[in-house]
Amino acid sequence: MRKNGEKKGQGAGGLGQPIEVQTDQTFNPFRNDSRFEGTYEVVKTVVLFPVMLLRAVLFVAALLLGYCITKIALLGAKKVLTKPFPTWRRVLLLPVRFCARIQLFSCGFQWICVKGKPAPRQEAPILVSNHVTFADPLFIFFRHLPVIVTAQENLTMPVAGAIMKAMQVIAVNRDLPDSRRNASGAIKRKAMCNDWSHVMIFPEATTTNGKALVSFKAGAFTPGYAVQPMLMRYPHVHIDPSWVAEGPVVYWLLFRLMTQFHNFMSVEYLPVIHPTLAEQKNPRAFAERVRATMARALNVSVTQHSYEDAALAMEAVKLKLESKAGILEFGKFEKLYQLSFKDAKLWLHKFLAMDPAKRGVVTYWNFINALHLPDCVLLRQVFSYFDRTDRGFIDFSQYAAGVAFIVKHDKFKEAIEATFKFCNADGDGILDKAKAQTSFREVIPSITNQQVHFLFEKLDGKKPGVISMAEFSQFFEENPEYLLIFLIANPDLLSSSKKDFDEDFLNVDIKMTE
């Protein structure tokens, strides 16, 4: 989209050159590619339909039976989530474990290949596993009846929620930092006491298609205890059982699994991994070593995708786009910019609003139409700031990298103040429509009256007709693209503002000495 004389890789004015974040947009760990197609699949589904009905009845019966036994086993129990069960209560829960195995059987997992042996709890109090589908926790419940870490909202699920409570889970509200810290403390307390069962954690904190290991959360590794990795594999030809953002809903997944003659599942216990002294002080380093060990055994790669990517992928799917349209490899952005999920979600919705064709990319014309600004050399330079590869379009990761560089810059507030000072030339602290029109036209001469009116209306706040510094600041914090326009149009905006400040300060100092 560049014309002659335009610079490639435009920097953000006085903020400098943005960091280029390399992401792999060709790989999507949250996509299930299996399809229901072909004569064989249709015929097999018809033939096995009566079997599917029997399997469905067996699945539901096992779930309800497990629920009833759980309620009996928990009669009179107090402090279920904070006090270990006595042996007799755990014995009462044994039939529930077999109900989980019946459910796996009804899903076509008639036999499960198990390699290796689980270590005694005294040797490895924490188990960690990759997470592919709903069958993972069913097998783990059947084999270990462990203490698991789960999302708090899962405890409110009908039937299954009560069974989870019987596992004495550690519930986490992912939106609350305090909840995550409390969960970390609970993991350590339950791991160090042999009165509890194994503590079982899925460190990816989300399901994937099993073709890579995404970023591990540090919770399982913060206590500094030995862990034993488990590997879940699902070799398949016709139906991929992974339950991911872009894939079958759980009911269709169950239907497909129940209309197969047999579904393959294998579980491997790896040797126990002990943290070094350095890793006890640095849980993330321990997590990375465990992840690398598991990835080698699974023969898959590791990526910087994370739970936040899965949530962003779900947002994209809700808006009828491919899940990869919302994926960032969030781990990279978190390290570079301390990016929060809240910010990423907000930027995703803004980015997708610029994409009326729902292709997952934004062209230059999409970009200026969304900003309600005219085509001009300056806007092409602004777009090239995001389009570092000069393709003529940008994806969400490019947009997020550009915006993150601006809003997380240590001079971001200073840049907003300098821009307000530029627009408010007379220095009275109030920006009216006439001043705004003058400053907009100085930056973009071809801007129309209608476009000026639109921008002023967006800026205008509590007092119609005037814009305060607080309103101005809030607007640019929410819409950093407009700030970028002023910074690129006036590369010396920050330095000139600092010079004015120094001169004002110097004058005040002289007057005081006089």
Short mmCIF file of C-alpha atoms in Angstrom, two decimals:
data_model
loop_
_atom_site.label_atom_id
_atom_site.label_comp_id
_atom_site.label_asym_id
_atom_site.label_seq_id
_atom_site.Cartn_x
_atom_site.Cartn_y
_atom_site.Cartn_z
CA MET A 1 0.00 0.00 0.00
CA ARG A 2 3.03 2.31 0.08
CA LYS A 3 3.57 5.04 -2.45
CA ASN A 4 6.87 6.50 -3.53
CA GLY A 5 8.66 8.31 -0.73
CA GLU A 6 6.85 6.46 2.06
CA LYS A 7 8.98 4.67 4.60
CA LYS A 8 8.55 0.97 5.28
CA GLY A 9 8.23 -0.03 8.93
CA GLN A 10 7.05 3.36 10.14
CA GLY A 11 7.93 4.07 13.78
CA ALA A 12 5.55 5.55 16.34
CA GLY A 13 6.88 9.10 16.18
CA GLY A 14 8.75 10.03 19.35
CA LEU A 15 8.00 6.60 20.88
CA GLY A 16 10.39 4.87 18.50
CA GLN A 17 10.17 1.71 16.43
CA PRO A 18 7.72 -0.99 17.53
CA ILE A 19 8.99 -4.46 18.40
CA GLU A 20 8.21 -7.03 15.74
CA VAL A 21 6.58 -10.07 17.35
CA GLN A 22 7.13 -13.22 15.31
CA THR A 23 4.10 -15.50 15.52
CA ASP A 24 3.23 -18.67 13.64
CA GLN A 25 -0.14 -18.02 12.00
CA THR A 26 -0.07 -21.35 10.12
CA PHE A 27 -0.43 -23.51 13.23
CA ASN A 28 -3.58 -23.53 15.31
CA PRO A 29 -3.65 -25.76 18.43
CA PHE A 30 -7.34 -24.97 19.01
CA ARG A 31 -8.73 -26.38 15.76
CA ASN A 32 -10.19 -29.86 15.21
CA ASP A 33 -9.96 -30.70 11.50
CA SER A 34 -11.90 -33.97 11.49
CA ARG A 35 -15.01 -33.95 9.31
CA PHE A 36 -18.06 -36.16 8.97
CA GLU A 37 -17.83 -37.14 5.31
CA GLY A 38 -17.52 -40.12 3.00
CA THR A 39 -19.69 -43.17 2.30
CA TYR A 40 -17.88 -45.29 4.88
CA GLU A 41 -18.63 -42.87 7.71
CA VAL A 42 -22.30 -42.55 6.73
CA VAL A 43 -22.82 -46.33 6.46
CA LYS A 44 -20.93 -46.99 9.69
CA THR A 45 -23.00 -44.38 11.55
CA VAL A 46 -26.26 -45.93 10.32
CA VAL A 47 -25.13 -49.45 11.25
CA LEU A 48 -23.93 -48.39 14.70
CA PHE A 49 -26.85 -46.11 15.48
CA PRO A 50 -28.63 -48.74 17.67
CA VAL A 51 -25.31 -49.36 19.45
CA MET A 52 -24.96 -45.60 19.97
CA LEU A 53 -28.37 -45.50 21.67
CA LEU A 54 -27.33 -48.30 24.06
CA ARG A 55 -24.02 -46.54 24.73
CA ALA A 56 -25.79 -43.24 25.41
CA VAL A 57 -28.14 -44.92 27.91
CA LEU A 58 -25.14 -46.57 29.59
CA PHE A 59 -23.26 -43.24 29.72
CA VAL A 60 -26.16 -41.39 31.35
CA ALA A 61 -26.93 -44.29 33.73
CA ALA A 62 -23.29 -44.39 34.88
CA LEU A 63 -23.32 -40.62 35.42
CA LEU A 64 -26.51 -40.70 37.47
CA LEU A 65 -25.39 -43.75 39.46
CA GLY A 66 -22.09 -42.02 40.21
CA TYR A 67 -23.98 -38.94 41.32
CA CYS A 68 -26.20 -40.92 43.71
CA ILE A 69 -23.26 -42.81 45.22
CA THR A 70 -21.37 -39.52 45.61
CA LYS A 71 -24.26 -37.93 47.51
CA ILE A 72 -24.36 -40.95 49.84
CA ALA A 73 -20.58 -40.90 50.36
CA LEU A 74 -20.70 -37.19 51.22
CA LEU A 75 -23.53 -37.43 53.75
CA GLY A 76 -22.52 -35.53 56.86
CA ALA A 77 -19.21 -34.43 55.35
CA LYS A 78 -18.05 -30.96 56.36
CA LYS A 79 -15.34 -28.77 54.87
CA VAL A 80 -15.30 -31.00 51.79
CA LEU A 81 -12.83 -28.82 49.88
CA THR A 82 -10.46 -28.06 52.75
CA LYS A 83 -10.26 -31.20 54.93
CA PRO A 84 -8.98 -34.59 53.66
CA PHE A 85 -11.48 -37.47 53.64
CA PRO A 86 -11.00 -40.35 56.04
CA THR A 87 -10.25 -43.73 54.45
CA TRP A 88 -13.81 -45.02 54.81
CA ARG A 89 -15.22 -42.14 52.73
CA ARG A 90 -12.69 -42.77 49.99
CA VAL A 91 -13.71 -46.45 49.99
CA LEU A 92 -17.33 -45.39 49.51
CA LEU A 93 -16.25 -43.43 46.44
CA LEU A 94 -14.64 -46.46 44.76
CA PRO A 95 -17.84 -47.37 42.83
CA VAL A 96 -17.93 -43.82 41.44
CA ARG A 97 -14.49 -44.39 39.95
CA PHE A 98 -15.77 -47.45 38.12
CA CYS A 99 -18.70 -45.41 36.85
CA ALA A 100 -16.12 -43.17 35.15
CA ARG A 101 -14.59 -46.24 33.48
CA ILE A 102 -18.05 -47.31 32.28
CA GLN A 103 -18.48 -43.87 30.71
CA LEU A 104 -15.19 -44.26 28.87
CA PHE A 105 -16.32 -47.70 27.71
CA SER A 106 -19.60 -46.26 26.42
CA CYS A 107 -17.60 -43.69 24.40
CA GLY A 108 -15.85 -46.53 22.55
CA PHE A 109 -12.72 -46.75 24.70
CA GLN A 110 -13.18 -50.47 25.40
CA TRP A 111 -9.54 -50.91 26.30
CA ILE A 112 -6.91 -48.36 27.16
CA CYS A 113 -3.21 -48.93 26.68
CA VAL A 114 -1.27 -47.90 29.80
CA LYS A 115 2.51 -47.65 29.73
CA GLY A 116 4.62 -47.09 32.84
CA LYS A 117 3.43 -46.93 36.43
CA PRO A 118 2.29 -44.08 38.65
CA ALA A 119 4.83 -43.26 41.32
CA PRO A 120 3.86 -43.44 45.01
CA ARG A 121 2.44 -40.19 46.33
CA GLN A 122 5.36 -39.85 48.74
CA GLU A 123 7.74 -39.73 45.78
CA ALA A 124 5.70 -37.52 43.44
CA PRO A 125 2.72 -35.78 45.07
CA ILE A 126 1.84 -33.88 41.89
CA LEU A 127 0.72 -35.36 38.55
CA VAL A 128 0.72 -33.21 35.41
CA SER A 129 -0.78 -34.08 32.05
CA ASN A 130 -1.47 -32.66 28.62
CA HIS A 131 -5.18 -31.95 28.08
CA VAL A 132 -7.00 -32.95 24.90
CA THR A 133 -10.61 -33.80 25.65
CA PHE A 134 -13.22 -34.67 28.28
CA ALA A 135 -11.92 -38.26 28.40
CA ASP A 136 -8.72 -37.15 30.15
CA PRO A 137 -10.32 -36.30 33.52
CA LEU A 138 -12.57 -39.38 33.30
CA PHE A 139 -9.52 -41.66 33.10
CA ILE A 140 -7.66 -39.73 35.80
CA PHE A 141 -10.70 -39.88 38.10
CA PHE A 142 -11.01 -43.64 37.53
CA ARG A 143 -7.32 -44.37 38.04
CA HIS A 144 -6.39 -41.97 40.84
CA LEU A 145 -9.38 -40.13 42.37
CA PRO A 146 -6.98 -37.19 42.73
CA VAL A 147 -7.35 -33.62 43.94
CA ILE A 148 -7.67 -31.62 40.72
CA VAL A 149 -7.45 -27.93 39.92
CA THR A 150 -10.51 -26.73 38.03
CA ALA A 151 -12.38 -23.58 37.10
CA GLN A 152 -14.74 -22.42 39.84
CA GLU A 153 -17.72 -22.34 37.49
CA ASN A 154 -17.42 -26.12 36.95
CA LEU A 155 -18.62 -26.72 40.52
CA THR A 156 -22.02 -25.28 39.61
CA MET A 157 -22.59 -27.83 36.83
CA PRO A 158 -25.54 -30.15 37.48
CA VAL A 159 -24.54 -33.70 38.52
CA ALA A 160 -20.89 -33.38 37.42
CA GLY A 161 -20.36 -30.48 39.86
CA ALA A 162 -21.21 -32.69 42.85
CA ILE A 163 -18.83 -35.41 41.65
CA MET A 164 -16.07 -32.80 41.28
CA LYS A 165 -16.61 -31.73 44.88
CA ALA A 166 -16.07 -35.35 45.91
CA MET A 167 -12.63 -35.05 44.30
CA GLN A 168 -11.98 -32.21 46.80
CA VAL A 169 -10.96 -29.94 43.95
CA ILE A 170 -9.00 -26.72 44.13
CA ALA A 171 -11.36 -24.20 42.52
CA VAL A 172 -9.92 -21.23 40.65
CA ASN A 173 -11.60 -18.07 39.40
CA ARG A 174 -9.32 -17.20 36.48
CA ASP A 175 -10.49 -13.59 36.43
CA LEU A 176 -9.34 -12.85 39.98
CA PRO A 177 -5.60 -12.65 40.78
CA ASP A 178 -6.32 -13.34 44.46
CA SER A 179 -8.10 -16.57 43.53
CA ARG A 180 -5.12 -17.71 41.49
CA ARG A 181 -2.73 -16.93 44.36
CA ASN A 182 -4.97 -18.79 46.82
CA ALA A 183 -5.06 -21.77 44.47
CA SER A 184 -1.27 -21.83 44.36
CA GLY A 185 -1.19 -21.93 48.16
CA ALA A 186 -3.80 -24.71 48.23
CA ILE A 187 -1.75 -26.77 45.76
CA LYS A 188 1.29 -26.53 48.03
CA ARG A 189 -0.66 -27.38 51.21
CA LYS A 190 -2.34 -30.42 49.66
CA ALA A 191 0.81 -31.61 47.93
CA MET A 192 2.87 -31.56 51.14
CA CYS A 193 0.34 -33.56 53.20
CA ASN A 194 0.08 -37.32 52.52
CA ASP A 195 -3.45 -37.40 53.93
CA TRP A 196 -4.56 -36.09 50.56
CA SER A 197 -4.57 -37.99 47.29
CA HIS A 198 -2.30 -37.01 44.41
CA VAL A 199 -2.74 -33.42 43.22
CA MET A 200 -3.56 -33.56 39.51
CA ILE A 201 -3.05 -30.51 37.28
CA PHE A 202 -3.39 -29.79 33.57
CA PRO A 203 -0.68 -27.09 33.36
CA GLU A 204 -1.83 -25.93 29.91
CA ALA A 205 -5.09 -24.83 31.63
CA THR A 206 -7.01 -25.55 28.42
CA THR A 207 -7.61 -28.28 25.87
CA THR A 208 -5.68 -28.46 22.59
CA ASN A 209 -5.72 -30.73 19.55
CA GLY A 210 -2.68 -32.54 20.93
CA LYS A 211 -0.36 -31.45 18.11
CA ALA A 212 1.72 -29.22 20.41
CA LEU A 213 2.18 -28.35 24.05
CA VAL A 214 1.14 -24.77 24.71
CA SER A 215 2.47 -22.61 27.56
CA PHE A 216 2.40 -24.16 31.02
CA LYS A 217 1.04 -22.20 33.94
CA ALA A 218 3.42 -22.19 36.90
CA GLY A 219 0.91 -23.34 39.55
CA ALA A 220 1.92 -27.03 39.50
CA PHE A 221 5.59 -26.14 39.83
CA THR A 222 5.48 -23.32 42.40
CA PRO A 223 5.52 -25.67 45.45
CA GLY A 224 8.91 -27.00 44.28
CA TYR A 225 7.93 -30.67 44.69
CA ALA A 226 8.66 -33.55 42.35
CA VAL A 227 6.08 -34.10 39.59
CA GLN A 228 5.22 -37.09 37.45
CA PRO A 229 4.12 -36.31 33.88
CA MET A 230 1.31 -38.25 32.22
CA LEU A 231 0.86 -38.30 28.46
CA MET A 232 -2.58 -38.65 26.87
CA ARG A 233 -2.67 -39.85 23.26
CA TYR A 234 -5.66 -40.46 21.00
CA PRO A 235 -4.54 -42.13 17.74
CA HIS A 236 -7.38 -41.76 15.26
CA VAL A 237 -8.36 -41.95 11.61
CA HIS A 238 -11.97 -40.81 11.38
CA ILE A 239 -12.76 -38.76 14.47
CA ASP A 240 -10.39 -36.50 16.36
CA PRO A 241 -11.67 -36.48 19.96
CA SER A 242 -10.08 -33.12 20.85
CA TRP A 243 -12.57 -30.68 22.37
CA VAL A 244 -11.33 -27.28 21.28
CA ALA A 245 -12.50 -23.79 20.33
CA GLU A 246 -12.94 -24.54 16.63
CA GLY A 247 -14.35 -28.03 16.56
CA PRO A 248 -17.41 -30.15 17.35
CA VAL A 249 -19.56 -29.22 20.33
CA VAL A 250 -19.43 -31.81 23.09
CA TYR A 251 -22.75 -33.47 22.14
CA TRP A 252 -21.69 -33.99 18.53
CA LEU A 253 -18.30 -35.21 19.73
CA LEU A 254 -20.00 -37.78 21.98
CA PHE A 255 -22.24 -38.87 19.10
CA ARG A 256 -19.27 -39.35 16.77
CA LEU A 257 -17.29 -41.30 19.38
CA MET A 258 -20.27 -43.53 20.16
CA THR A 259 -20.75 -44.36 16.47
CA GLN A 260 -17.21 -45.76 16.08
CA PHE A 261 -16.43 -49.44 16.53
CA HIS A 262 -13.54 -48.54 18.82
CA ASN A 263 -11.66 -45.42 19.82
CA PHE A 264 -7.99 -45.60 20.72
CA MET A 265 -6.55 -44.07 23.86
CA SER A 266 -3.14 -44.56 25.41
CA VAL A 267 -1.71 -43.23 28.67
CA GLU A 268 1.98 -43.11 29.49
CA TYR A 269 3.54 -42.35 32.87
CA LEU A 270 6.96 -40.75 32.49
CA PRO A 271 9.68 -40.97 35.15
CA VAL A 272 9.37 -38.58 38.08
CA ILE A 273 11.04 -35.20 37.55
CA HIS A 274 12.68 -33.51 40.54
CA PRO A 275 13.33 -29.75 40.54
CA THR A 276 16.84 -28.44 41.01
CA LEU A 277 17.58 -25.87 43.70
CA ALA A 278 17.52 -23.15 41.03
CA GLU A 279 14.18 -24.41 39.70
CA GLN A 280 12.67 -24.37 43.19
CA LYS A 281 13.33 -20.64 43.16
CA ASN A 282 12.23 -20.29 39.54
CA PRO A 283 9.04 -22.32 38.95
CA ARG A 284 8.76 -21.19 35.33
CA ALA A 285 12.14 -22.74 34.54
CA PHE A 286 10.95 -26.00 36.14
CA ALA A 287 7.73 -25.82 34.13
CA GLU A 288 9.69 -25.34 30.90
CA ARG A 289 11.91 -28.36 31.61
CA VAL A 290 8.90 -30.55 32.33
CA ARG A 291 7.14 -29.27 29.19
CA ALA A 292 10.21 -29.99 27.04
CA THR A 293 10.44 -33.51 28.47
CA MET A 294 6.76 -34.19 27.74
CA ALA A 295 7.00 -32.70 24.24
CA ARG A 296 9.95 -34.96 23.35
CA ALA A 297 8.05 -38.01 24.55
CA LEU A 298 4.93 -36.97 22.61
CA ASN A 299 7.06 -36.00 19.57
CA VAL A 300 5.34 -32.61 19.31
CA SER A 301 6.54 -29.03 19.34
CA VAL A 302 6.13 -26.43 22.08
CA THR A 303 4.52 -23.05 21.41
CA GLN A 304 3.81 -19.81 23.26
CA HIS A 305 0.03 -20.24 22.92
CA SER A 306 -1.87 -20.25 26.20
CA TYR A 307 -5.27 -20.45 27.86
CA GLU A 308 -5.79 -16.79 26.92
CA ASP A 309 -5.36 -17.75 23.25
CA ALA A 310 -8.03 -20.41 23.66
CA ALA A 311 -10.40 -17.82 25.13
CA LEU A 312 -9.62 -15.36 22.30
CA ALA A 313 -10.15 -18.15 19.76
CA MET A 314 -13.58 -18.78 21.29
CA GLU A 315 -14.40 -15.08 20.90
CA ALA A 316 -13.48 -15.27 17.21
CA VAL A 317 -15.60 -18.40 16.68
CA LYS A 318 -18.58 -16.69 18.35
CA LEU A 319 -18.26 -13.94 15.75
CA LYS A 320 -18.32 -16.56 12.93
CA LEU A 321 -14.61 -16.36 12.11
CA GLU A 322 -11.94 -19.03 12.13
CA SER A 323 -10.44 -19.46 15.58
CA LYS A 324 -6.96 -18.51 14.35
CA ALA A 325 -8.24 -14.96 13.72
CA GLY A 326 -8.04 -14.34 17.48
CA ILE A 327 -4.83 -16.17 18.31
CA LEU A 328 -1.76 -14.23 19.40
CA GLU A 329 0.61 -16.75 20.98
CA PHE A 330 -0.25 -14.84 24.10
CA GLY A 331 2.84 -15.99 25.99
CA LYS A 332 5.07 -13.85 23.77
CA PHE A 333 2.93 -10.74 24.25
CA GLU A 334 2.74 -11.34 27.99
CA LYS A 335 6.54 -11.42 28.24
CA LEU A 336 7.11 -8.40 26.00
CA TYR A 337 4.33 -6.10 27.17
CA GLN A 338 2.82 -7.61 30.35
CA LEU A 339 -0.34 -7.78 28.26
CA SER A 340 -3.56 -8.60 30.11
CA PHE A 341 -6.33 -10.77 28.73
CA LYS A 342 -8.80 -7.92 29.30
CA ASP A 343 -6.83 -5.64 26.97
CA ALA A 344 -6.35 -8.37 24.38
CA LYS A 345 -10.08 -9.16 24.33
CA LEU A 346 -10.95 -5.46 23.92
CA TRP A 347 -8.48 -5.09 21.02
CA LEU A 348 -9.79 -8.26 19.38
CA HIS A 349 -13.32 -6.88 19.27
CA LYS A 350 -12.02 -3.59 17.84
CA PHE A 351 -9.96 -5.43 15.23
CA LEU A 352 -12.82 -7.69 14.18
CA ALA A 353 -15.12 -4.65 13.91
CA MET A 354 -12.71 -3.35 11.23
CA ASP A 355 -13.17 -6.57 9.25
CA PRO A 356 -16.66 -6.46 7.71
CA ALA A 357 -15.84 -9.32 5.32
CA LYS A 358 -14.98 -11.56 8.30
CA ARG A 359 -11.77 -12.82 6.72
CA GLY A 360 -9.61 -12.38 9.81
CA VAL A 361 -7.52 -9.64 8.21
CA VAL A 362 -7.87 -5.86 7.89
CA THR A 363 -6.87 -4.01 4.72
CA TYR A 364 -5.76 -0.39 4.51
CA TRP A 365 -9.22 0.64 3.28
CA ASN A 366 -10.91 -1.28 6.12
CA PHE A 367 -8.59 0.53 8.51
CA ILE A 368 -9.28 4.12 7.38
CA ASN A 369 -13.02 3.44 7.03
CA ALA A 370 -13.10 2.21 10.64
CA LEU A 371 -11.28 5.35 11.77
CA HIS A 372 -13.57 7.53 9.61
CA LEU A 373 -10.58 9.25 8.04
CA PRO A 374 -9.63 10.03 4.42
CA ASP A 375 -7.03 8.32 2.29
CA CYS A 376 -3.77 10.26 2.50
CA VAL A 377 -0.01 9.76 2.77
CA LEU A 378 -0.11 10.11 6.56
CA LEU A 379 -2.75 7.39 7.00
CA ARG A 380 -0.73 5.11 4.72
CA GLN A 381 2.27 5.69 6.97
CA VAL A 382 0.14 4.92 10.02
CA PHE A 383 -1.05 1.69 8.43
CA SER A 384 2.53 0.72 7.54
CA TYR A 385 3.36 0.99 11.25
CA PHE A 386 1.13 -2.10 11.71
CA ASP A 387 1.85 -3.69 8.32
CA ARG A 388 5.54 -4.34 8.96
CA THR A 389 5.73 -6.93 6.14
CA ASP A 390 4.13 -4.60 3.57
CA ARG A 391 1.43 -7.10 2.57
CA GLY A 392 -1.36 -4.54 2.28
CA PHE A 393 -3.30 -6.14 5.13
CA ILE A 394 -2.74 -6.96 8.80
CA ASP A 395 -3.81 -9.78 11.08
CA PHE A 396 -4.75 -9.52 14.74
CA SER A 397 -1.25 -10.31 16.01
CA GLN A 398 0.20 -7.40 14.00
CA TYR A 399 -2.51 -5.05 15.21
CA ALA A 400 -2.08 -6.15 18.83
CA ALA A 401 1.71 -5.81 18.65
CA GLY A 402 1.40 -2.24 17.35
CA VAL A 403 -1.21 -1.14 19.86
CA ALA A 404 0.58 -2.84 22.76
CA PHE A 405 3.82 -1.04 21.91
CA ILE A 406 2.04 2.30 22.20
CA VAL A 407 -0.11 1.80 25.29
CA LYS A 408 2.57 -0.05 27.26
CA HIS A 409 5.28 2.49 26.40
CA ASP A 410 6.63 4.41 29.39
CA LYS A 411 6.02 7.66 27.48
CA PHE A 412 2.39 6.87 26.61
CA LYS A 413 0.88 9.32 29.12
CA GLU A 414 3.42 11.94 28.16
CA ALA A 415 2.48 11.48 24.49
CA ILE A 416 -1.20 12.05 25.27
CA GLU A 417 -0.39 15.20 27.23
CA ALA A 418 1.82 16.48 24.38
CA THR A 419 -0.99 15.82 21.87
CA PHE A 420 -3.51 17.68 24.02
CA LYS A 421 -1.11 20.60 24.29
CA PHE A 422 -0.73 20.57 20.50
CA CYS A 423 -4.52 20.67 20.00
CA ASN A 424 -5.06 23.21 22.77
CA ALA A 425 -2.72 25.84 21.37
CA ASP A 426 -3.84 28.70 23.63
CA GLY A 427 -3.20 26.60 26.74
CA ASP A 428 -6.52 27.27 28.50
CA GLY A 429 -7.01 23.57 29.27
CA ILE A 430 -10.27 23.31 27.28
CA LEU A 431 -10.58 21.91 23.76
CA ASP A 432 -13.60 23.11 21.80
CA LYS A 433 -14.76 22.14 18.32
CA ALA A 434 -13.02 25.02 16.59
CA LYS A 435 -9.64 24.13 18.13
CA ALA A 436 -10.16 20.46 17.36
CA GLN A 437 -11.02 21.24 13.74
CA THR A 438 -7.92 23.41 13.39
CA SER A 439 -5.59 20.78 14.86
CA PHE A 440 -7.17 17.92 12.87
CA ARG A 441 -6.84 19.90 9.66
CA GLU A 442 -3.24 20.77 10.45
CA VAL A 443 -2.46 17.06 10.71
CA ILE A 444 -4.82 15.80 7.94
CA PRO A 445 -5.59 18.66 5.50
CA SER A 446 -8.04 16.52 3.50
CA ILE A 447 -10.28 15.66 6.45
CA THR A 448 -13.94 16.59 5.85
CA ASN A 449 -16.26 18.54 8.13
CA GLN A 450 -18.31 15.38 8.60
CA GLN A 451 -15.24 13.41 9.71
CA VAL A 452 -14.21 16.20 12.10
CA HIS A 453 -17.72 16.19 13.56
CA PHE A 454 -17.59 12.40 14.03
CA LEU A 455 -14.23 12.54 15.84
CA PHE A 456 -15.33 15.44 18.02
CA GLU A 457 -18.49 13.58 19.02
CA LYS A 458 -16.37 10.58 20.03
CA LEU A 459 -14.09 12.82 22.06
CA ASP A 460 -16.90 14.86 23.60
CA GLY A 461 -17.84 13.82 27.11
CA LYS A 462 -19.83 15.16 30.04
CA LYS A 463 -19.91 18.81 28.90
CA PRO A 464 -21.20 18.98 25.31
CA GLY A 465 -19.10 21.24 23.11
CA VAL A 466 -15.88 21.11 25.14
CA ILE A 467 -13.33 18.40 25.86
CA SER A 468 -11.34 18.26 29.07
CA MET A 469 -7.90 16.73 29.45
CA ALA A 470 -9.42 13.76 31.30
CA GLU A 471 -11.85 13.04 28.45
CA PHE A 472 -9.10 13.52 25.88
CA SER A 473 -6.84 11.10 27.75
CA GLN A 474 -9.55 8.46 28.12
CA PHE A 475 -10.33 8.58 24.41
CA PHE A 476 -6.70 8.05 23.36
CA GLU A 477 -6.21 5.29 25.93
CA GLU A 478 -9.12 3.46 24.34
CA ASN A 479 -8.19 4.42 20.75
CA PRO A 480 -4.38 4.59 20.52
CA GLU A 481 -4.57 4.49 16.70
CA TYR A 482 -5.57 8.17 16.71
CA LEU A 483 -2.66 9.04 19.00
CA LEU A 484 -0.36 7.32 16.51
CA ILE A 485 -1.61 9.67 13.79
CA PHE A 486 -0.46 12.74 15.73
CA LEU A 487 2.86 11.14 16.69
CA ILE A 488 3.74 10.19 13.11
CA ALA A 489 2.56 13.54 11.74
CA ASN A 490 4.71 15.34 14.35
CA PRO A 491 7.80 13.21 15.06
CA ASP A 492 9.15 15.95 17.38
CA LEU A 493 5.90 16.25 19.34
CA LEU A 494 7.31 14.67 22.49
CA SER A 495 10.67 16.44 22.40
CA SER A 496 9.11 19.85 21.67
CA SER A 497 6.65 19.34 24.49
CA LYS A 498 9.50 18.55 26.86
CA LYS A 499 11.35 21.66 25.66
CA ASP A 500 8.29 23.82 26.37
CA PHE A 501 8.00 22.24 29.80
CA ASP A 502 11.68 22.87 30.57
CA GLU A 503 11.38 26.50 29.45
CA ASP A 504 8.25 27.02 31.56
CA PHE A 505 9.94 25.44 34.54
CA LEU A 506 13.06 27.55 34.00
CA ASN A 507 11.00 30.77 33.84
CA VAL A 508 9.22 29.86 37.05
CA ASP A 509 12.56 29.13 38.68
CA ILE A 510 13.99 32.51 37.56
CA LYS A 511 10.95 34.36 38.92
CA MET A 512 11.26 32.58 42.24
CA THR A 513 14.94 33.51 42.58
CA GLU A 514 14.18 37.11 41.71
#
